């Protein structure tokens, strides 16, 4: 009988129809197993060919020279803007006890729940900001309203934003209604004190009652409470009763916050995992129920307070990869192929420029997962200060054996990259955290020394630009944004204060500009050394590196005091895997040094 699965693979025939393939021993024939072995094919197998009938016409594909579609393209984003909304507090409840034989019971309204907080935490499991970049809005839960029978409202749910290690959090703007209200109240209070002090000597005459045209006494309407919008009146009272109750409202009680809102502007550099979440936006306090305002003169208060409104933050997240080695090079210099040769990364490889459009990270395993490291290396467990509250456990000087290190491949740089040309400075930030810089130079693409100087020029100009931005941020952070700043200098006419709380500018940096990156250890990887007529170009590059080490030539970036100790040029052929082991040994030596 003909099989209905005529187009299916012959490998499934022994399992679907075992009676047809049953032998005397009751096992699958060896011919079927041989067919299964021949049909197994992997695009990363170095010994497989694309066309077995004509192998001379097909180039053997390997992991270092893969097919154009043989690569992994994970989602990656190193920048994100978020709108963070803390949870507002719930309103207090206006309720009275109602039981049998108790016609007018006491107040028993519950308090409103506090709003939820928004935290941020750096963890090792995250590697990208693409999830947050798509989400854009983070909202904490709002507090529930209070209920009768002294039932308090449920607290709003907190939200924890998990980000990769190496994320920098910068506050762009904030909207804090409660903080603005406190600022206005303090300004009004101080102005009132000044006015009372000036009028203390004046004796006010008793105010006579105003009479109307027909001689009737005109009653003066009670003043309107300026904080009336912060109160919640009993919904069952009339408008005249509401006006009377609104005029008799007490002062808002002063309450202690459970969580103190961080001062503006927020700037966090999460270069280490944070064992505890860090508070970004504190939720609003819940309103008070009417029992809080009951006294002998007012046993049944007809009012309660509303919950505090929530604050809003607009923050910017910027990820700087924490890699031990950063690969810097021109487009199509062989950085992705080198990353494949050093690690098990499946970065995209091609013969066109700008093959890499996003950073790739690979891990170099020193012990080959066998417990016997080929190179002995040691690293410190924690470089954090002793008094750092977010430091990991372990003594600062404690070391452990290094079994691996990470390599970051960033997209290629062109001339003028610091001015946002090409892919611009979008990915240059990832070399700031690298412990060692490896400049990848293509020996078959022109003068290698000129290419090295062009790369260092772009990196040095970018470092100077980032240092200027950091200096501007430090100046802005010295401005006193507290509510007390400058209030005493405000005159009654409403003029600007004489001082805006701006401290003196920080002194100029003692170290030269650009030394934050130029001071890192670095070496040169000369790729495509298997090409013809590249020996002379490599010898010129090696002689230049030796001259920089001796001090005969200045540092390629032109920064005084840059790192020039034992600069080496290592020739490799990444597509063939030649000379790669020397890069591993040299990198480990720089990391340990």
mmCIF file of C-alpha atoms in Angstrom, residues 118-341:
data_model
loop_
_atom_site.group_PDB
_atom_site.id
_atom_site.type_symbol
_atom_site.label_atom_id
_atom_site.label_comp_id
_atom_site.label_asym_id
_atom_site.label_seq_id
_atom_site.Cartn_x
_atom_site.Cartn_y
_atom_site.Cartn_z
ATOM 1 C CA UNK A 118 9.413 53.251 41.149
ATOM 2 C CA UNK A 119 12.852 51.690 41.641
ATOM 3 C CA UNK A 120 15.750 50.851 39.359
ATOM 4 C CA UNK A 121 18.197 47.974 39.735
ATOM 5 C CA UNK A 122 21.197 46.833 37.703
ATOM 6 C CA UNK A 123 21.378 43.060 37.251
ATOM 7 C CA UNK A 124 23.644 40.705 35.339
ATOM 8 C CA UNK A 125 20.848 38.976 33.436
ATOM 9 C CA UNK A 126 19.990 41.984 31.255
ATOM 10 C CA UNK A 127 22.095 42.823 28.201
ATOM 11 C CA UNK A 128 20.066 45.421 26.312
ATOM 12 C CA UNK A 129 17.600 48.287 26.738
ATOM 13 C CA UNK A 130 15.352 47.332 23.826
ATOM 14 C CA UNK A 131 12.475 46.224 26.071
ATOM 15 C CA UNK A 132 12.424 49.532 27.913
ATOM 16 C CA UNK A 133 12.842 51.503 24.683
ATOM 17 C CA UNK A 134 9.641 49.941 23.349
ATOM 18 C CA UNK A 135 7.754 50.324 26.613
ATOM 19 C CA UNK A 136 8.572 54.019 27.205
ATOM 20 C CA UNK A 137 6.075 54.500 30.077
ATOM 21 C CA UNK A 138 6.529 53.039 33.564
ATOM 22 C CA UNK A 139 3.619 53.442 35.970
ATOM 23 C CA UNK A 140 3.452 52.395 39.594
ATOM 24 C CA UNK A 141 0.152 51.365 41.163
ATOM 25 C CA UNK A 142 -2.026 53.998 42.775
ATOM 26 C CA UNK A 143 -3.192 53.683 46.358
ATOM 27 C CA UNK A 144 -6.729 52.522 46.990
ATOM 28 C CA UNK A 145 -9.238 54.824 48.672
ATOM 29 C CA UNK A 146 -10.080 54.350 52.324
ATOM 30 C CA UNK A 147 -13.370 52.719 53.268
ATOM 31 C CA UNK A 148 -15.786 52.724 56.156
ATOM 32 C CA UNK A 149 -15.358 50.779 59.377
ATOM 33 C CA UNK A 150 -11.797 52.144 59.603
ATOM 34 C CA UNK A 151 -10.645 50.095 56.629
ATOM 35 C CA UNK A 152 -7.480 51.566 55.151
ATOM 36 C CA UNK A 153 -6.838 51.492 51.428
ATOM 37 C CA UNK A 154 -4.397 49.058 49.904
ATOM 38 C CA UNK A 155 -0.954 50.392 49.057
ATOM 39 C CA UNK A 156 -0.056 50.801 45.392
ATOM 40 C CA UNK A 157 2.162 48.207 43.773
ATOM 41 C CA UNK A 158 5.847 49.097 43.390
ATOM 42 C CA UNK A 159 7.657 48.795 40.070
ATOM 43 C CA UNK A 160 11.308 47.796 39.695
ATOM 44 C CA UNK A 161 13.062 48.682 36.435
ATOM 45 C CA UNK A 162 15.803 46.151 35.720
ATOM 46 C CA UNK A 163 18.634 47.419 33.525
ATOM 47 C CA UNK A 164 21.985 45.957 32.433
ATOM 48 C CA UNK A 165 25.115 46.618 34.421
ATOM 49 C CA UNK A 166 26.810 49.693 32.980
ATOM 50 C CA UNK A 167 23.650 51.775 32.528
ATOM 51 C CA UNK A 168 23.815 55.513 33.195
ATOM 52 C CA UNK A 169 20.566 57.123 34.401
ATOM 53 C CA UNK A 170 20.142 60.865 33.745
ATOM 54 C CA UNK A 171 17.138 62.921 34.744
ATOM 55 C CA UNK A 172 15.775 65.186 32.001
ATOM 56 C CA UNK A 173 12.813 66.800 33.736
ATOM 57 C CA UNK A 174 10.397 66.248 36.598
ATOM 58 C CA UNK A 175 6.906 67.311 37.600
ATOM 59 C CA UNK A 176 6.408 67.265 41.361
ATOM 60 C CA UNK A 177 3.075 68.893 42.305
ATOM 61 C CA UNK A 178 3.561 68.266 46.015
ATOM 62 C CA UNK A 179 7.045 69.753 45.992
ATOM 63 C CA UNK A 180 5.806 72.844 44.170
ATOM 64 C CA UNK A 181 2.986 73.238 46.688
ATOM 65 C CA UNK A 182 5.428 73.044 49.591
ATOM 66 C CA UNK A 183 7.658 75.626 47.905
ATOM 67 C CA UNK A 184 4.743 78.024 47.473
ATOM 68 C CA UNK A 185 3.559 77.481 51.053
ATOM 69 C CA UNK A 186 6.992 78.233 52.468
ATOM 70 C CA UNK A 187 7.311 81.362 50.356
ATOM 71 C CA UNK A 188 3.881 82.572 51.497
ATOM 72 C CA UNK A 189 4.713 81.838 55.125
ATOM 73 C CA UNK A 190 7.940 83.834 55.017
ATOM 74 C CA UNK A 191 6.264 86.752 53.252
ATOM 75 C CA UNK A 192 3.488 86.731 55.861
ATOM 76 C CA UNK A 193 6.039 86.837 58.663
ATOM 77 C CA UNK A 194 7.721 89.868 57.080
ATOM 78 C CA UNK A 195 4.388 91.612 56.635
ATOM 79 C CA UNK A 196 3.349 90.939 60.239
ATOM 80 C CA UNK A 197 6.674 92.222 61.491
ATOM 81 C CA UNK A 198 6.277 95.504 59.579
ATOM 82 C CA UNK A 199 2.709 95.996 60.786
ATOM 83 C CA UNK A 200 3.327 95.008 64.406
ATOM 84 C CA UNK A 201 3.628 98.640 65.570
ATOM 85 C CA UNK A 202 0.499 99.815 63.792
ATOM 86 C CA UNK A 203 -2.705 99.734 65.821
ATOM 87 C CA UNK A 204 -5.692 98.658 63.787
ATOM 88 C CA UNK A 205 -8.973 100.376 64.566
ATOM 89 C CA UNK A 206 -11.965 98.127 65.204
ATOM 90 C CA UNK A 207 -13.787 97.456 62.051
ATOM 91 C CA UNK A 208 -17.342 98.769 62.045
ATOM 92 C CA UNK A 209 -20.118 96.786 60.626
ATOM 93 C CA UNK A 210 -21.034 97.780 57.150
ATOM 94 C CA UNK A 211 -24.591 98.892 56.626
ATOM 95 C CA UNK A 212 -26.528 98.604 53.436
ATOM 96 C CA UNK A 213 -28.763 101.128 51.723
ATOM 97 C CA UNK A 214 -31.838 100.170 53.775
ATOM 98 C CA UNK A 215 -29.875 100.020 57.027
ATOM 99 C CA UNK A 216 -29.610 96.214 57.164
ATOM 100 C CA UNK A 217 -26.385 94.643 58.306
ATOM 101 C CA UNK A 218 -24.460 92.929 55.506
ATOM 102 C CA UNK A 219 -22.853 89.732 56.753
ATOM 103 C CA UNK A 220 -19.291 89.198 55.546
ATOM 104 C CA UNK A 221 -18.789 85.932 53.709
ATOM 105 C CA UNK A 222 -16.282 83.591 55.288
ATOM 106 C CA UNK A 223 -12.898 83.535 53.518
ATOM 107 C CA UNK A 224 -12.140 80.734 51.117
ATOM 108 C CA UNK A 225 -9.519 78.280 52.281
ATOM 109 C CA UNK A 226 -6.599 78.334 49.809
ATOM 110 C CA UNK A 227 -6.056 74.606 50.412
ATOM 111 C CA UNK A 228 -9.644 73.706 49.682
ATOM 112 C CA UNK A 229 -8.614 71.550 46.735
ATOM 113 C CA UNK A 230 -6.628 69.341 49.123
ATOM 114 C CA UNK A 231 -9.729 68.460 51.133
ATOM 115 C CA UNK A 232 -12.589 66.085 50.468
ATOM 116 C CA UNK A 233 -16.011 67.217 51.761
ATOM 117 C CA UNK A 234 -18.939 64.988 52.635
ATOM 118 C CA UNK A 235 -20.935 64.565 49.417
ATOM 119 C CA UNK A 236 -24.322 64.701 51.138
ATOM 120 C CA UNK A 237 -24.134 68.259 52.485
ATOM 121 C CA UNK A 238 -25.679 71.310 50.860
ATOM 122 C CA UNK A 239 -23.746 74.050 49.099
ATOM 123 C CA UNK A 240 -24.157 76.527 51.961
ATOM 124 C CA UNK A 241 -23.042 73.914 54.458
ATOM 125 C CA UNK A 242 -20.109 73.078 52.230
ATOM 126 C CA UNK A 243 -19.078 76.740 52.198
ATOM 127 C CA UNK A 244 -19.306 76.904 55.989
ATOM 128 C CA UNK A 245 -17.350 73.698 56.439
ATOM 129 C CA UNK A 246 -14.768 74.852 53.914
ATOM 130 C CA UNK A 247 -14.170 78.021 55.906
ATOM 131 C CA UNK A 248 -13.677 76.034 59.123
ATOM 132 C CA UNK A 249 -11.207 73.575 57.717
ATOM 133 C CA UNK A 250 -8.098 73.163 59.877
ATOM 134 C CA UNK A 251 -4.571 73.461 58.602
ATOM 135 C CA UNK A 252 -3.211 70.542 56.696
ATOM 136 C CA UNK A 253 -1.333 68.256 59.076
ATOM 137 C CA UNK A 254 2.389 67.917 58.621
ATOM 138 C CA UNK A 255 3.226 64.327 57.820
ATOM 139 C CA UNK A 256 6.453 62.374 57.690
ATOM 140 C CA UNK A 257 7.215 60.604 54.457
ATOM 141 C CA UNK A 258 8.060 56.934 54.453
ATOM 142 C CA UNK A 259 10.326 57.343 51.398
ATOM 143 C CA UNK A 260 12.342 60.476 50.721
ATOM 144 C CA UNK A 261 12.324 61.594 47.115
ATOM 145 C CA UNK A 262 15.875 61.862 45.676
ATOM 146 C CA UNK A 263 16.885 65.469 44.995
ATOM 147 C CA UNK A 264 17.097 66.798 41.463
ATOM 148 C CA UNK A 265 18.785 66.159 39.161
ATOM 149 C CA UNK A 266 19.140 62.381 39.401
ATOM 150 C CA UNK A 267 22.353 60.952 37.957
ATOM 151 C CA UNK A 268 23.258 57.310 38.551
ATOM 152 C CA UNK A 269 26.175 55.373 37.108
ATOM 153 C CA UNK A 270 25.240 51.723 37.629
ATOM 154 C CA UNK A 271 28.625 50.229 36.777
ATOM 155 C CA UNK A 272 28.153 47.435 39.322
ATOM 156 C CA UNK A 273 25.220 45.190 40.208
ATOM 157 C CA UNK A 274 23.003 46.767 42.850
ATOM 158 C CA UNK A 275 21.993 44.277 45.569
ATOM 159 C CA UNK A 276 19.108 46.578 46.558
ATOM 160 C CA UNK A 277 16.856 48.586 44.227
ATOM 161 C CA UNK A 278 17.444 52.342 44.097
ATOM 162 C CA UNK A 279 14.498 54.685 44.517
ATOM 163 C CA UNK A 280 13.681 56.889 41.528
ATOM 164 C CA UNK A 281 10.189 58.254 42.230
ATOM 165 C CA UNK A 282 8.387 58.069 45.571
ATOM 166 C CA UNK A 283 4.653 57.522 45.581
ATOM 167 C CA UNK A 284 2.220 60.020 47.045
ATOM 168 C CA UNK A 285 0.960 59.734 50.599
ATOM 169 C CA UNK A 286 -2.537 58.473 51.135
ATOM 170 C CA UNK A 287 -5.221 60.802 52.436
ATOM 171 C CA UNK A 288 -6.350 60.871 56.072
ATOM 172 C CA UNK A 289 -9.798 59.716 57.090
ATOM 173 C CA UNK A 290 -12.156 61.922 59.096
ATOM 174 C CA UNK A 291 -11.295 60.335 62.497
ATOM 175 C CA UNK A 292 -7.959 62.209 62.409
ATOM 176 C CA UNK A 293 -9.782 65.552 62.693
ATOM 177 C CA UNK A 294 -12.269 64.688 65.431
ATOM 178 C CA UNK A 295 -12.007 66.676 68.691
ATOM 179 C CA UNK A 296 -14.269 67.896 71.482
ATOM 180 C CA UNK A 297 -15.584 70.817 69.475
ATOM 181 C CA UNK A 298 -15.928 68.805 66.274
ATOM 182 C CA UNK A 299 -16.882 65.212 67.133
ATOM 183 C CA UNK A 300 -18.216 64.382 63.658
ATOM 184 C CA UNK A 301 -15.938 65.972 61.037
ATOM 185 C CA UNK A 302 -17.495 66.118 57.603
ATOM 186 C CA UNK A 303 -14.212 66.192 55.716
ATOM 187 C CA UNK A 304 -11.076 64.182 54.968
ATOM 188 C CA UNK A 305 -7.916 64.811 52.976
ATOM 189 C CA UNK A 306 -7.211 63.735 49.440
ATOM 190 C CA UNK A 307 -4.231 61.616 48.492
ATOM 191 C CA UNK A 308 -1.117 63.344 47.290
ATOM 192 C CA UNK A 309 -0.675 63.551 43.523
ATOM 193 C CA UNK A 310 2.099 61.499 41.995
ATOM 194 C CA UNK A 311 5.312 62.898 40.652
ATOM 195 C CA UNK A 312 6.502 62.322 37.101
ATOM 196 C CA UNK A 313 10.070 61.877 35.921
ATOM 197 C CA UNK A 314 11.521 61.856 32.437
ATOM 198 C CA UNK A 315 14.799 59.975 32.460
ATOM 199 C CA UNK A 316 17.304 58.867 29.846
ATOM 200 C CA UNK A 317 19.032 55.497 30.036
ATOM 201 C CA UNK A 318 22.398 55.093 28.330
ATOM 202 C CA UNK A 319 24.108 51.717 28.259
ATOM 203 C CA UNK A 320 27.881 51.496 28.225
ATOM 204 C CA UNK A 321 28.954 47.912 27.783
ATOM 205 C CA UNK A 322 31.246 46.538 30.472
ATOM 206 C CA UNK A 323 33.696 44.582 28.341
ATOM 207 C CA UNK A 324 37.287 43.782 29.190
ATOM 208 C CA UNK A 325 38.493 44.424 25.620
ATOM 209 C CA UNK A 326 37.040 46.825 23.064
ATOM 210 C CA UNK A 327 37.695 46.301 19.349
ATOM 211 C CA UNK A 328 38.074 49.624 17.502
ATOM 212 C CA UNK A 329 38.635 49.778 13.765
ATOM 213 C CA UNK A 330 37.602 51.136 10.401
ATOM 214 C CA UNK A 331 34.704 49.541 8.490
ATOM 215 C CA UNK A 332 35.429 46.146 6.954
ATOM 216 C CA UNK A 333 38.666 45.767 8.912
ATOM 217 C CA UNK A 334 37.854 42.211 10.073
ATOM 218 C CA UNK A 335 36.602 42.919 13.602
ATOM 219 C CA UNK A 336 33.639 40.536 13.406
ATOM 220 C CA UNK A 337 35.769 37.739 11.971
ATOM 221 C CA UNK A 338 38.302 38.311 14.740
ATOM 222 C CA UNK A 339 35.508 38.124 17.313
ATOM 223 C CA UNK A 340 34.369 34.821 15.828
ATOM 224 C CA UNK A 341 37.936 33.498 15.956
#
